[in-house]
Amino acid sequence: MASPSVAVTSFPAEAVPQAPEDPLFGLMAAYRADTSPDKVDLGIGAYRDNSGKPWVLPVVKKAETIIHDDPTANHEYLPIAGLASFTSKAAELILGADSPAIAENRTISIQTISGTGAVHLGALFLAKFYHGNRQIYFSNPTWANHNQIFSNVNFATTTYPYFDKQSRGLDFSGMIGAIEAAPNNSVILLHACAHNPTGVDPTQEQWAKIADVIRKKRHLPFFDCAYQGFASGDLARDAGAVRYFVEQGFELLIAQSFAKNFGLYGERAGCFHFVAAPQKDTAATADTVSRVKSQLYFLQRSEISNPPIFGARVASTVLNDAALFSEWEENLRTMAGRIQSMRTALREKLEALGTPGTWNHITDQIGMFSFTGLTEAQVQKLRSDFHVYMTKNGRISMAGLNTNNVEYFAKSVDAVVRSA
Ligand code: LMR
């Protein structure tokens, strides 16, 4: 029997307009649907091995076996703040095991739905409680989801210059100038390392100057750290900017993802950290921590109740075992090293082909991505004529290149650049 039809919906187009498809996940679907044997996926930032396949880190496999064989493991709820053995090590990983902020109990660490969940929890907290200039400054460009996450909680967003199209490096004076010009007590989002999408990071000296301006303007830094270990292959070095700000006594927020560095993409393992500034009166610091923590727990409970257990358990198993930890560092070096070798290979091939333009930025940039400088029209042509998939801003995920397709990609870029 046909269902009885009703004439109205409570959700007409004026109330619920069609939302655009997510560009990144749309790209992933289009790539999967493409039947060409030549197709190349340089879209989403997920590591691939030299045969273009997802890589389950060997150390993660070991941790999974340990969990599987553990007779005490079960599927009970985690506490609201997540798995303590995971969040405490996550804090040490980003802040350093000897961080004064940890020793002085100035940190709050809450397990989240990966980095996105951590950015969201921070955004929600700011939207509800921030009394400074209620506006967050993003680098231009930034990870597209930053905008959506803050807009969804009605927190105003704006940008500071970041990428210099001429040098394909950092527009440092533009960045510093805009942060200086921002109203006092603004929120400044900073990519801790391996900037997404540009692959361009400030130097240590530049970070020190950024910190000076942020202090002078009493801004609140919010670090997004999705690629620790991917920029240099060295966990401590990649946490350098965050650690410097903490040493300088800033109060700050951190969103930390374990998707990329553990290859735990779909397991959604992440952490949000709040670091309180060391106030003169330690009781006042403790009071800040206690109040902020209580509200973060309250938000978390209503948002997700408590976080998922498996990915956190995997990461915790590795982070709490010295031998597994060094094996993880080795796995990280494998990933960062392969990406680095693809940067070298791509640049060499483009230069050998004499492709018009300069290509040093491919090896100057770091981390998962390269911001190629290709235009939207060129990106379209790469897709329609060569089955190469990348975001329309010209970003490529370097991990999608391997010894089998880098030549094909270089030749495709060469053809497209020449035809323009
Ligand atoms: C990316 O930028 O490709 C990744 O961070 C994946 C994502 O969720 O956007």
XYZ file of C-alpha atoms and ligand atoms in Angstrom:
429
model
C 0.000 0.000 0.000
C 1.319 3.468 -0.908
C 2.144 5.748 2.019
C -0.428 8.454 2.644
C 0.961 11.671 1.147
C 1.167 14.885 3.107
C 1.304 18.264 1.433
C 3.753 20.077 3.660
C 7.172 19.796 5.184
C 8.391 21.662 8.209
C 11.659 22.159 6.322
C 10.976 24.181 3.159
C 13.866 25.441 1.023
C 13.697 28.923 2.593
C 14.368 27.287 5.952
C 16.743 24.548 4.808
C 18.573 25.531 1.636
C 20.694 22.906 -0.103
C 24.163 22.892 1.459
C 27.193 22.571 -0.824
C 28.894 19.196 -0.931
C 32.042 19.056 1.195
C 34.814 19.738 -1.333
C 37.274 17.264 0.154
C 34.947 14.348 0.687
C 33.291 15.097 -2.680
C 36.707 14.848 -4.277
C 37.319 11.519 -2.567
C 34.029 10.147 -3.936
C 34.798 11.403 -7.454
C 38.223 9.771 -7.338
C 36.738 6.457 -6.239
C 34.190 6.575 -9.069
C 36.872 7.229 -11.717
C 37.695 3.990 -13.540
C 40.874 5.199 -15.271
C 43.936 3.061 -14.416
C 46.005 6.261 -14.454
C 44.044 8.069 -11.749
C 46.030 9.815 -9.032
C 44.575 10.828 -5.664
C 46.245 13.922 -4.232
C 43.142 15.109 -2.384
C 42.539 14.243 1.229
C 45.432 14.448 3.663
C 45.849 10.783 4.459
C 49.136 8.912 4.247
C 49.599 6.335 1.502
C 52.496 3.920 1.082
C 54.582 3.654 -2.066
C 51.927 1.500 -3.720
C 49.256 4.137 -3.056
C 47.620 2.107 -0.282
C 46.651 3.162 3.237
C 49.369 2.160 5.697
C 48.479 0.604 9.022
C 51.538 1.498 11.086
C 53.360 -1.679 12.212
C 53.412 -0.329 15.762
C 49.633 0.145 15.621
C 49.216 -3.489 14.562
C 51.274 -4.548 17.589
C 49.171 -2.387 19.897
C 45.988 -3.869 18.421
C 47.246 -7.375 19.188
C 48.089 -6.381 22.755
C 44.580 -4.950 23.228
C 43.005 -7.987 21.599
C 44.872 -10.323 23.961
C 44.152 -8.272 27.077
C 41.564 -10.227 29.130
C 40.678 -7.108 31.129
C 39.765 -5.003 28.067
C 36.036 -4.371 27.708
C 33.621 -1.979 26.060
C 32.548 0.028 29.085
C 32.044 3.794 28.829
C 35.101 5.941 29.230
C 34.903 8.802 31.725
C 33.651 12.123 30.295
C 37.241 13.356 29.810
C 38.298 10.132 28.102
C 41.060 7.610 28.739
C 43.387 9.142 31.329
C 46.401 7.041 30.270
C 45.933 8.500 26.779
C 45.202 12.151 27.611
C 48.077 12.445 30.089
C 50.557 11.141 27.504
C 48.961 13.297 24.801
C 49.713 16.337 26.968
C 53.319 15.209 27.439
C 53.675 14.645 23.728
C 52.690 18.160 22.777
C 53.971 20.083 25.801
C 57.043 17.973 26.645
C 57.196 15.521 29.571
C 59.125 18.129 31.584
C 56.707 20.967 30.846
C 56.257 23.362 33.773
C 52.569 23.598 32.841
C 52.145 19.873 33.573
C 54.272 19.969 36.747
C 52.250 22.934 38.043
C 48.870 21.335 37.223
C 48.021 24.110 34.812
C 46.760 21.821 32.045
C 43.368 20.321 31.325
C 43.301 17.513 28.751
C 40.088 16.097 27.354
C 39.849 13.321 24.783
C 37.900 14.401 21.701
C 36.593 13.132 18.370
C 39.980 13.625 16.730
C 41.290 17.099 15.917
C 37.972 18.281 14.497
C 36.257 17.469 17.792
C 38.998 19.284 19.683
C 38.623 22.411 17.541
C 34.869 22.164 18.026
C 35.090 21.808 21.810
C 37.385 24.826 21.932
C 35.069 26.806 19.661
C 32.043 25.936 21.758
C 33.850 26.895 24.953
C 34.894 30.236 23.463
C 31.421 30.903 22.075
C 29.922 30.368 25.502
C 32.522 31.936 27.769
C 34.984 34.205 25.973
C 34.733 37.827 27.057
C 37.550 39.216 24.913
C 37.127 40.265 21.282
C 34.786 37.514 20.108
C 36.469 37.023 16.805
C 38.921 34.360 15.686
C 41.664 35.118 13.173
C 42.593 32.320 10.767
C 45.539 32.240 8.413
C 44.552 32.938 4.819
C 44.263 30.221 3.647
C 43.489 27.711 6.357
C 41.905 24.268 6.704
C 38.389 24.806 5.317
C 36.712 23.214 8.320
C 38.034 25.884 10.709
C 35.588 28.372 9.269
C 32.648 26.007 9.399
C 33.292 24.878 12.951
C 33.433 28.425 14.333
C 30.584 29.706 12.170
C 28.397 26.851 13.408
C 28.776 28.072 16.986
C 28.257 31.702 15.915
C 31.781 32.827 16.691
C 32.907 35.511 14.244
C 35.755 34.579 11.909
C 38.233 36.648 9.973
C 41.687 36.129 8.498
C 45.281 37.309 8.644
C 47.518 37.149 5.544
C 49.722 34.070 5.494
C 50.736 32.844 2.066
C 52.796 34.977 -0.275
C 51.771 34.023 -3.804
C 54.954 35.455 -5.286
C 57.494 33.574 -3.166
C 55.087 30.733 -2.371
C 56.376 31.115 1.177
C 55.237 32.969 4.292
C 53.911 36.525 4.074
C 55.437 37.253 7.455
C 55.027 41.027 7.482
C 51.390 40.696 6.389
C 50.763 38.147 9.116
C 52.414 40.120 11.912
C 50.796 43.369 10.731
C 47.295 41.892 10.826
C 47.780 40.280 14.229
C 49.043 43.624 15.513
C 46.095 45.473 13.963
C 43.507 43.060 15.394
C 41.519 44.443 18.344
C 43.081 43.514 21.697
C 42.076 40.128 23.124
C 41.235 38.532 19.794
C 41.629 34.784 19.322
C 44.451 33.821 16.946
C 44.406 30.364 15.418
C 47.884 29.053 14.650
C 48.875 25.820 12.930
C 51.438 24.260 15.260
C 53.397 22.738 12.354
C 53.020 21.501 8.781
C 50.520 24.217 7.881
C 47.432 22.973 6.049
C 47.048 23.716 3.149
C 50.289 25.552 2.347
C 53.093 23.458 3.882
C 54.683 26.762 4.946
C 55.664 27.214 8.612
C 57.217 30.205 10.399
C 60.847 29.840 11.470
C 61.773 29.798 15.183
C 62.700 33.483 15.047
C 59.405 34.301 13.380
C 57.494 32.341 16.035
C 59.241 34.413 18.709
C 58.099 37.607 16.993
C 54.556 36.274 16.595
C 54.532 35.486 20.324
C 55.722 39.039 21.127
C 52.882 40.611 19.179
C 50.289 38.239 20.619
C 51.490 39.063 24.141
C 51.506 42.784 23.475
C 47.944 42.652 22.140
C 46.798 40.235 24.871
C 45.396 37.915 22.211
C 44.487 34.322 23.001
C 46.436 31.733 20.947
C 44.591 28.615 19.812
C 46.981 26.043 18.317
C 45.750 23.389 15.927
C 48.211 20.505 15.870
C 47.199 17.831 13.370
C 50.615 16.874 12.007
C 53.054 16.484 14.900
C 55.852 14.260 13.574
C 54.928 14.863 9.954
C 56.718 18.160 9.419
C 60.240 17.170 10.396
C 59.779 13.518 11.365
C 60.739 14.641 14.899
C 57.948 14.909 17.487
C 59.698 17.398 19.763
C 60.790 19.679 16.961
C 57.261 19.761 15.526
C 55.911 20.780 18.938
C 58.487 23.588 19.183
C 56.120 26.498 18.612
C 53.557 25.307 21.172
C 56.279 24.625 23.751
C 57.781 28.056 23.179
C 54.438 29.773 23.818
C 53.924 27.720 26.988
C 57.449 28.612 28.194
C 56.562 32.235 27.600
C 53.690 31.899 30.048
C 50.738 32.204 27.677
C 47.283 30.951 28.467
C 46.321 28.939 25.392
C 44.184 26.273 23.797
C 45.392 23.283 21.773
C 43.543 20.938 19.429
C 45.553 17.762 18.890
C 44.842 15.043 16.342
C 46.239 11.522 16.246
C 44.706 10.781 12.843
C 47.806 11.383 10.755
C 50.710 10.578 13.034
C 49.205 7.253 14.139
C 47.294 6.606 10.905
C 44.164 6.320 13.076
C 41.994 8.401 10.738
C 38.656 6.649 11.200
C 39.183 5.920 14.887
C 38.829 9.603 15.763
C 41.496 9.846 18.452
C 42.274 13.377 19.552
C 42.655 15.637 22.520
C 41.807 19.178 23.563
C 44.165 20.891 25.978
C 43.697 24.073 27.953
C 46.885 25.511 29.423
C 46.400 28.152 32.108
C 48.960 30.911 32.529
C 51.068 30.801 35.704
C 49.382 33.508 37.753
C 51.322 35.056 40.665
C 48.851 33.586 43.071
C 48.930 29.824 42.523
C 45.528 29.471 44.173
C 44.118 31.755 41.473
C 45.634 29.529 38.759
C 44.153 26.455 40.409
C 40.788 28.208 40.558
C 40.943 29.042 36.815
C 41.798 25.429 36.009
C 39.001 24.098 38.186
C 36.326 26.372 36.704
C 37.390 25.893 33.076
C 37.651 22.139 33.545
C 34.167 21.928 35.057
C 32.646 23.757 32.087
C 34.585 21.740 29.496
C 33.350 18.535 31.103
C 29.838 19.924 31.096
C 30.032 20.746 27.378
C 31.588 17.390 26.524
C 28.852 15.505 28.376
C 26.090 17.216 26.399
C 27.943 16.980 23.067
C 29.245 13.393 22.992
C 28.763 12.148 26.560
C 32.136 10.423 26.472
C 34.624 9.741 23.686
C 35.202 6.515 21.719
C 37.630 4.059 23.252
C 39.490 2.076 20.618
C 41.761 4.627 18.963
C 42.664 6.127 22.332
C 43.534 2.669 23.634
C 45.804 2.026 20.649
C 47.607 5.340 21.056
C 47.813 4.897 24.823
C 49.371 1.444 24.447
C 52.124 2.930 22.306
C 52.611 6.156 24.242
C 53.003 4.295 27.550
C 55.589 1.755 26.401
C 59.150 2.902 25.745
C 59.919 0.211 23.152
C 56.675 0.761 21.237
C 57.190 4.508 21.436
C 60.573 4.289 19.721
C 59.085 1.997 17.121
C 56.395 4.621 16.520
C 59.083 7.276 16.041
C 60.652 4.992 13.458
C 57.280 4.608 11.687
C 56.912 8.400 11.696
C 60.325 8.815 10.136
C 59.303 6.311 7.449
C 56.229 8.406 6.563
C 57.938 11.793 6.756
C 60.947 10.435 4.845
C 58.858 8.999 2.008
C 56.995 12.279 1.647
C 60.277 14.156 1.620
C 61.654 11.883 -1.110
C 58.520 12.551 -3.187
C 59.077 16.299 -2.831
C 62.594 15.869 -4.176
C 61.463 13.580 -6.998
C 58.614 15.864 -8.085
C 60.770 18.962 -8.123
C 63.536 17.174 -10.037
C 61.099 15.880 -12.640
C 59.430 19.251 -13.185
C 62.805 20.939 -13.486
C 64.074 18.223 -15.868
C 60.989 18.740 -18.040
C 61.667 22.473 -18.024
C 58.096 23.100 -16.873
C 57.566 26.883 -16.956
C 57.795 28.482 -13.509
C 59.904 27.817 -10.447
C 59.490 24.648 -8.384
C 61.770 25.146 -5.384
C 58.682 25.665 -3.196
C 57.900 21.951 -3.570
C 60.973 21.091 -1.483
C 60.892 24.268 0.656
C 57.391 23.473 1.952
C 57.005 20.755 4.588
C 54.519 18.270 5.982
C 51.703 16.453 4.243
C 50.852 19.164 1.702
C 52.313 21.249 -1.023
C 50.615 24.381 -2.248
C 51.640 24.087 -5.865
C 50.542 27.461 -7.196
C 48.440 25.750 -9.889
C 45.300 27.724 -10.709
C 41.755 26.472 -10.364
C 41.509 26.107 -14.164
C 44.710 24.078 -14.225
C 43.424 21.892 -11.404
C 40.222 21.292 -13.392
C 42.208 20.354 -16.471
C 44.402 17.970 -14.510
C 41.248 16.229 -13.391
C 39.401 16.157 -16.714
C 42.368 15.350 -18.966
C 44.666 13.353 -16.666
C 42.479 11.905 -13.860
C 44.526 13.721 -11.237
C 42.485 14.730 -8.177
C 43.479 17.653 -5.955
C 41.708 20.504 -4.164
C 40.867 23.463 -6.344
C 43.177 25.796 -4.401
C 46.131 23.892 -5.893
C 46.965 21.889 -2.770
C 48.327 18.401 -3.257
C 48.669 15.736 -0.623
C 52.278 14.692 -1.144
C 51.488 11.268 0.319
C 49.448 10.481 -2.801
C 52.631 10.490 -4.877
C 54.843 7.436 -5.172
C 57.604 6.101 -7.408
C 54.977 4.700 -9.815
C 52.978 7.898 -10.410
C 55.279 10.863 -9.737
C 56.533 10.943 -13.314
C 52.993 10.764 -14.692
C 51.936 13.573 -12.381
C 54.929 15.739 -13.329
C 54.202 15.230 -17.032
C 50.525 16.046 -16.497
C 51.434 19.269 -14.668
C 53.904 20.101 -17.416
C 51.257 19.666 -20.117
C 48.676 21.697 -18.244
C 51.050 24.549 -17.404
C 52.245 24.761 -21.028
C 48.719 24.716 -22.423
C 47.682 27.689 -20.285
C 42.704 17.373 4.962
O 42.793 18.603 5.060
O 42.810 16.768 3.884
C 42.482 16.549 6.194
O 42.674 17.321 7.328
C 41.213 15.818 6.171
C 40.031 16.640 6.603
O 39.304 16.210 7.503
O 39.782 17.701 6.040
